[in-house]
mmCIF file of C-alpha atoms in Angstrom:
data_model
loop_
_atom_site.group_PDB
_atom_site.id
_atom_site.type_symbol
_atom_site.label_atom_id
_atom_site.label_comp_id
_atom_site.label_asym_id
_atom_site.label_seq_id
_atom_site.Cartn_x
_atom_site.Cartn_y
_atom_site.Cartn_z
ATOM 1 C CA MET A 1 8.050 75.269 -117.821
ATOM 2 C CA SER A 2 7.850 72.511 -115.114
ATOM 3 C CA HIS A 3 4.463 71.266 -114.654
ATOM 4 C CA PRO A 4 2.583 70.813 -111.450
ATOM 5 C CA PRO A 5 3.053 67.272 -109.906
ATOM 6 C CA LEU A 6 -0.197 65.050 -110.796
ATOM 7 C CA ALA A 7 -2.358 63.726 -108.207
ATOM 8 C CA LEU A 8 -3.225 60.264 -108.057
ATOM 9 C CA ILE A 9 -5.708 58.438 -106.598
ATOM 10 C CA ALA A 10 -6.550 54.285 -107.175
ATOM 11 C CA MET A 11 -9.372 51.980 -106.279
ATOM 12 C CA HIS A 12 -9.104 48.425 -106.155
ATOM 13 C CA GLY A 13 -11.971 46.437 -107.587
ATOM 14 C CA TRP A 14 -14.094 43.011 -105.864
ATOM 15 C CA ALA A 15 -12.476 40.909 -103.577
ATOM 16 C CA GLY A 16 -8.749 43.006 -104.082
ATOM 17 C CA ASP A 17 -7.111 45.237 -102.100
ATOM 18 C CA SER A 18 -4.614 48.013 -101.837
ATOM 19 C CA ARG A 19 -1.442 46.148 -102.042
ATOM 20 C CA ALA A 20 -2.177 45.644 -105.775
ATOM 21 C CA TRP A 21 -1.365 49.162 -106.388
ATOM 22 C CA ARG A 22 1.919 48.950 -104.666
ATOM 23 C CA PRO A 23 4.072 48.948 -108.345
ATOM 24 C CA TRP A 24 2.206 51.674 -109.250
ATOM 25 C CA GLN A 25 2.389 53.931 -106.467
ATOM 26 C CA LYS A 26 6.278 52.968 -106.693
ATOM 27 C CA ALA A 27 6.513 53.999 -110.494
ATOM 28 C CA ALA A 28 4.069 57.633 -109.574
ATOM 29 C CA ALA A 29 6.547 58.369 -106.934
ATOM 30 C CA SER A 30 9.387 58.050 -109.077
ATOM 31 C CA ARG A 31 8.161 60.905 -111.460
ATOM 32 C CA GLY A 32 7.228 63.057 -108.254
ATOM 33 C CA TRP A 33 3.178 62.558 -108.314
ATOM 34 C CA SER A 34 1.431 61.940 -105.585
ATOM 35 C CA TRP A 35 -0.745 58.733 -104.801
ATOM 36 C CA GLN A 36 -3.197 57.504 -102.499
ATOM 37 C CA SER A 37 -5.019 54.102 -102.416
ATOM 38 C CA GLY A 38 -8.452 53.477 -101.490
ATOM 39 C CA GLU A 39 -8.891 50.619 -99.250
ATOM 40 C CA ARG A 40 -12.292 49.083 -99.285
ATOM 41 C CA GLY A 41 -11.625 46.708 -96.008
ATOM 42 C CA TYR A 42 -12.372 43.431 -97.474
ATOM 43 C CA GLY A 43 -9.685 41.537 -95.122
ATOM 44 C CA GLN A 44 -7.221 42.428 -93.162
ATOM 45 C CA LEU A 45 -6.043 45.934 -93.923
ATOM 46 C CA ILE A 46 -8.109 48.899 -92.694
ATOM 47 C CA PRO A 47 -10.633 50.556 -95.094
ATOM 48 C CA SER A 48 -9.763 53.926 -95.993
ATOM 49 C CA THR A 49 -11.455 56.664 -98.057
ATOM 50 C CA PRO A 50 -9.068 58.687 -100.357
ATOM 51 C CA HIS A 51 -9.443 62.386 -100.778
ATOM 52 C CA TRP A 52 -8.197 65.184 -103.157
ATOM 53 C CA PRO A 53 -4.467 66.770 -101.792
ATOM 54 C CA GLU A 54 -4.515 70.404 -101.386
ATOM 55 C CA GLN A 55 -2.223 70.773 -103.943
ATOM 56 C CA THR A 56 -3.062 72.482 -107.497
ATOM 57 C CA GLY A 57 -2.079 70.077 -110.816
ATOM 58 C CA PRO A 58 -3.738 67.833 -112.591
ATOM 59 C CA ARG A 59 -6.059 65.016 -110.943
ATOM 60 C CA ALA A 60 -6.614 61.607 -112.217
ATOM 61 C CA VAL A 61 -7.832 58.172 -111.003
ATOM 62 C CA ILE A 62 -7.290 54.753 -111.960
ATOM 63 C CA VAL A 63 -9.527 52.381 -111.136
ATOM 64 C CA HIS A 64 -9.953 48.465 -111.565
ATOM 65 C CA SER A 65 -13.010 46.932 -112.232
ATOM 66 C CA LEU A 66 -16.096 47.860 -109.710
ATOM 67 C CA GLY A 67 -13.282 50.403 -108.388
ATOM 68 C CA LEU A 68 -15.347 52.966 -110.506
ATOM 69 C CA HIS A 69 -18.162 52.143 -108.431
ATOM 70 C CA LEU A 70 -16.370 52.147 -105.179
ATOM 71 C CA LEU A 71 -14.717 55.662 -105.511
ATOM 72 C CA PRO A 72 -16.229 58.611 -103.638
ATOM 73 C CA ALA A 73 -18.672 61.012 -105.652
ATOM 74 C CA PRO A 74 -16.022 63.901 -104.674
ATOM 75 C CA VAL A 75 -13.514 62.431 -106.028
ATOM 76 C CA LEU A 76 -14.386 60.952 -109.228
ATOM 77 C CA ALA A 77 -16.415 64.308 -109.784
ATOM 78 C CA ALA A 78 -13.250 66.510 -109.540
ATOM 79 C CA ALA A 79 -11.035 64.137 -111.900
ATOM 80 C CA GLU A 80 -9.591 65.500 -114.920
ATOM 81 C CA LEU A 81 -8.224 62.167 -116.075
ATOM 82 C CA VAL A 82 -9.769 58.761 -115.888
ATOM 83 C CA VAL A 83 -8.234 54.869 -116.544
ATOM 84 C CA LEU A 84 -10.748 52.499 -116.478
ATOM 85 C CA LEU A 85 -8.874 48.924 -116.151
ATOM 86 C CA ALA A 86 -11.165 46.019 -116.884
ATOM 87 C CA SER A 87 -14.126 48.170 -115.978
ATOM 88 C CA PHE A 88 -17.767 48.738 -116.486
ATOM 89 C CA SER A 89 -20.440 51.215 -116.567
ATOM 90 C CA SER A 90 -23.170 48.414 -116.242
ATOM 91 C CA PHE A 91 -21.870 45.150 -114.725
ATOM 92 C CA VAL A 92 -25.258 42.278 -115.713
ATOM 93 C CA PRO A 93 -25.351 42.480 -119.494
ATOM 94 C CA ALA A 94 -28.930 43.652 -120.649
ATOM 95 C CA GLY A 95 -31.143 41.112 -121.832
ATOM 96 C CA PRO A 96 -31.178 37.347 -121.543
ATOM 97 C CA ASN A 97 -27.340 37.228 -121.645
ATOM 98 C CA GLY A 98 -27.439 38.539 -118.290
ATOM 99 C CA ARG A 99 -28.922 35.858 -116.670
ATOM 100 C CA ARG A 100 -26.043 34.159 -116.304
ATOM 101 C CA TRP A 101 -24.087 36.730 -114.425
ATOM 102 C CA ARG A 102 -27.123 37.403 -112.093
ATOM 103 C CA GLN A 103 -27.274 33.616 -111.155
ATOM 104 C CA ALA A 104 -23.251 33.701 -110.429
ATOM 105 C CA LEU A 105 -23.754 36.821 -108.006
ATOM 106 C CA HIS A 106 -26.584 35.082 -106.484
ATOM 107 C CA GLY A 107 -24.716 31.686 -105.909
ATOM 108 C CA MET A 108 -21.618 34.086 -104.804
ATOM 109 C CA GLY A 109 -23.583 35.582 -102.172
ATOM 110 C CA GLN A 110 -25.276 32.344 -100.856
ATOM 111 C CA ARG A 111 -21.955 30.880 -100.121
ATOM 112 C CA LEU A 112 -20.505 33.891 -98.268
ATOM 113 C CA GLU A 113 -23.658 33.851 -96.130
ATOM 114 C CA ALA A 114 -23.386 30.067 -95.860
ATOM 115 C CA GLY A 115 -19.599 30.624 -94.340
ATOM 116 C CA ASP A 116 -17.881 29.651 -97.483
ATOM 117 C CA SER A 117 -15.967 32.689 -98.106
ATOM 118 C CA ALA A 118 -12.649 31.369 -98.608
ATOM 119 C CA ALA A 119 -13.994 28.894 -100.788
ATOM 120 C CA MET A 120 -15.549 31.162 -103.069
ATOM 121 C CA LEU A 121 -13.119 33.839 -103.365
ATOM 122 C CA ASN A 122 -10.431 31.313 -104.415
ATOM 123 C CA ASP A 123 -12.798 29.995 -107.168
ATOM 124 C CA PHE A 124 -13.530 33.988 -108.124
ATOM 125 C CA LEU A 125 -9.748 34.640 -107.978
ATOM 126 C CA ARG A 126 -8.940 31.427 -110.553
ATOM 127 C CA GLU A 127 -11.601 32.818 -112.980
ATOM 128 C CA ALA A 128 -10.162 36.745 -112.752
ATOM 129 C CA ALA A 129 -7.067 35.596 -113.183
ATOM 130 C CA ALA A 130 -7.098 33.193 -115.793
ATOM 131 C CA PRO A 131 -5.894 32.297 -118.233
ATOM 132 C CA ALA A 132 -2.689 33.277 -116.118
ATOM 133 C CA PRO A 133 -2.216 30.910 -113.052
ATOM 134 C CA VAL A 134 -3.755 32.353 -109.970
ATOM 135 C CA GLU A 135 -0.498 32.130 -108.060
ATOM 136 C CA LEU A 136 0.734 35.337 -110.059
ATOM 137 C CA LEU A 137 -1.894 37.422 -108.194
ATOM 138 C CA PRO A 138 -0.784 39.959 -105.595
ATOM 139 C CA ALA A 139 -1.252 39.176 -101.470
ATOM 140 C CA GLY A 140 -5.230 40.171 -100.795
ATOM 141 C CA PRO A 141 -7.916 39.691 -98.743
ATOM 142 C CA SER A 142 -7.889 35.883 -99.348
ATOM 143 C CA SER A 143 -4.306 35.989 -98.216
ATOM 144 C CA GLY A 144 -5.619 36.127 -94.682
ATOM 145 C CA ALA A 145 -8.520 35.365 -92.370
ATOM 146 C CA ILE A 146 -11.576 37.296 -93.467
ATOM 147 C CA PRO A 147 -13.256 39.009 -90.683
ATOM 148 C CA PRO A 148 -17.187 38.757 -90.149
ATOM 149 C CA GLU A 149 -17.034 42.787 -91.428
ATOM 150 C CA GLY A 150 -14.994 41.963 -94.425
ATOM 151 C CA VAL A 151 -17.809 38.975 -95.291
ATOM 152 C CA GLU A 152 -20.247 42.055 -95.040
ATOM 153 C CA ARG A 153 -18.479 44.119 -97.375
ATOM 154 C CA LEU A 154 -18.009 41.687 -99.934
ATOM 155 C CA ARG A 155 -21.994 40.878 -99.815
ATOM 156 C CA GLN A 156 -22.816 44.374 -100.019
ATOM 157 C CA ASP A 157 -20.837 44.913 -102.688
ATOM 158 C CA LEU A 158 -21.782 41.817 -104.771
ATOM 159 C CA LEU A 159 -25.691 44.056 -104.327
ATOM 160 C CA LEU A 160 -23.422 46.486 -106.018
ATOM 161 C CA LEU A 161 -22.622 44.826 -108.739
ATOM 162 C CA GLU A 162 -26.015 44.001 -109.685
ATOM 163 C CA GLN A 163 -27.082 47.152 -108.921
ATOM 164 C CA CYS A 164 -24.341 48.936 -111.694
ATOM 165 C CA THR A 165 -26.181 49.702 -114.727
ATOM 166 C CA THR A 166 -24.651 53.313 -115.882
ATOM 167 C CA LEU A 167 -21.587 55.269 -115.230
ATOM 168 C CA PRO A 168 -21.738 56.769 -111.712
ATOM 169 C CA PRO A 169 -23.664 59.907 -111.731
ATOM 170 C CA ALA A 170 -20.612 61.819 -110.624
ATOM 171 C CA PHE A 171 -18.435 60.625 -113.689
ATOM 172 C CA PRO A 172 -16.712 63.678 -114.667
ATOM 173 C CA ALA A 173 -17.955 64.687 -118.379
ATOM 174 C CA GLY A 174 -15.109 66.775 -119.387
ATOM 175 C CA ALA A 175 -12.244 64.017 -118.478
ATOM 176 C CA ARG A 176 -10.200 62.795 -120.745
ATOM 177 C CA SER A 177 -10.681 58.505 -120.303
ATOM 178 C CA LEU A 178 -8.518 55.399 -121.121
ATOM 179 C CA ILE A 179 -10.167 52.517 -121.281
ATOM 180 C CA VAL A 180 -8.189 49.102 -120.861
ATOM 181 C CA GLU A 181 -10.041 46.268 -122.349
ATOM 182 C CA ALA A 182 -8.865 42.552 -121.056
ATOM 183 C CA GLY A 183 -9.482 40.500 -124.593
ATOM 184 C CA ALA A 184 -9.561 37.207 -122.168
ATOM 185 C CA ASP A 185 -11.759 38.936 -119.249
ATOM 186 C CA ARG A 186 -13.800 36.035 -117.875
ATOM 187 C CA ILE A 187 -15.599 38.222 -115.526
ATOM 188 C CA VAL A 188 -16.441 41.086 -117.324
ATOM 189 C CA ALA A 189 -18.957 39.994 -120.231
ATOM 190 C CA PRO A 190 -17.866 41.446 -123.711
ATOM 191 C CA GLU A 191 -21.712 43.207 -123.723
ATOM 192 C CA SER A 192 -20.494 44.769 -120.662
ATOM 193 C CA ARG A 193 -17.351 45.805 -122.176
ATOM 194 C CA ALA A 194 -19.136 47.262 -125.474
ATOM 195 C CA ALA A 195 -20.926 49.190 -123.525
ATOM 196 C CA LEU A 196 -18.360 50.895 -121.483
ATOM 197 C CA ALA A 197 -16.990 52.141 -124.566
ATOM 198 C CA HIS A 198 -20.414 52.809 -126.064
ATOM 199 C CA ALA A 199 -20.723 55.551 -122.918
ATOM 200 C CA LEU A 200 -17.582 56.676 -123.484
ATOM 201 C CA PRO A 201 -17.323 57.305 -126.857
ATOM 202 C CA ALA A 202 -14.289 59.772 -126.951
ATOM 203 C CA ALA A 203 -12.438 57.859 -124.626
ATOM 204 C CA GLU A 204 -9.212 56.342 -126.495
ATOM 205 C CA CYS A 205 -9.667 52.118 -125.831
ATOM 206 C CA TRP A 206 -6.613 49.926 -125.506
ATOM 207 C CA SER A 207 -7.858 45.960 -126.087
ATOM 208 C CA LEU A 208 -5.240 43.606 -124.735
ATOM 209 C CA GLU A 209 -5.595 40.033 -126.341
ATOM 210 C CA GLY A 210 -5.389 37.197 -124.371
ATOM 211 C CA VAL A 211 -5.475 38.997 -121.238
ATOM 212 C CA GLY A 212 -7.635 38.320 -118.303
ATOM 213 C CA HIS A 213 -9.339 40.296 -115.950
ATOM 214 C CA SER A 214 -6.693 40.817 -113.065
ATOM 215 C CA LEU A 215 -4.549 41.979 -116.242
ATOM 216 C CA LEU A 216 -1.419 39.467 -114.995
ATOM 217 C CA GLY A 217 1.584 39.798 -117.218
ATOM 218 C CA SER A 218 0.648 42.848 -119.087
ATOM 219 C CA ASP A 219 2.818 45.518 -117.716
ATOM 220 C CA LEU A 220 0.764 48.328 -118.243
ATOM 221 C CA VAL A 221 2.374 50.526 -115.302
ATOM 222 C CA GLY A 222 4.671 52.686 -117.346
ATOM 223 C CA PRO A 223 2.340 52.747 -120.707
ATOM 224 C CA VAL A 224 -0.768 54.260 -118.937
ATOM 225 C CA LEU A 225 1.618 56.927 -116.644
ATOM 226 C CA ASN A 226 3.102 57.611 -119.927
ATOM 227 C CA TRP A 227 -0.308 58.060 -121.303
ATOM 228 C CA LEU A 228 -1.060 60.295 -118.244
ATOM 229 C CA GLU A 229 1.532 62.374 -118.497
ATOM 230 C CA ALA A 230 0.872 63.331 -122.156
ATOM 231 C CA CYS A 231 -2.405 64.107 -121.052
ATOM 232 C CA ARG A 232 -1.779 66.330 -118.167
#
């Protein structure tokens, strides 16, 4: 008996864009699955809000980092499968250790307001790529000029990062979840990674040792899509 095709919606994180999902989209299409990529519009790409197709069949979301908190509530609430790549429920760690992350966010915001967006993004992306070289990152907003409206969205979402303290209210309680944790993540604090696993005790967790926030070199497309196939 054949299964109805899986519907997937993906959302990139802060300072990213939908081009990073191209290998995933190609692989999903080869399985006959539908795909939509949300687009925040930080750079030259037009903002795009994803929505579920009318087809029947399992619904899955794949998010990277802040992407979990950028998804529209109706999209997240209707998901039956959730893949969280280097993501978090709360970004700033609780207690004194959170001061470093809060100061970093404020400093980045000040650089945006001072017109230093290109250099600030380059600094951020080096940390996100590490320990891999930043040159391995796919094309993104920093590949071209950042328009004023893109700078404003980056600034707004820096504030959102600081405000993220729990899973989004729309997170589907009955969904099967997969957490993919970057063991060498320089963006999401170890305490925040642990907090996500604690918030989703039933989730399956994969920890990738030596892999940074951008998950470069991790070859995740096949394994994650196979996990979705097995869960549908």
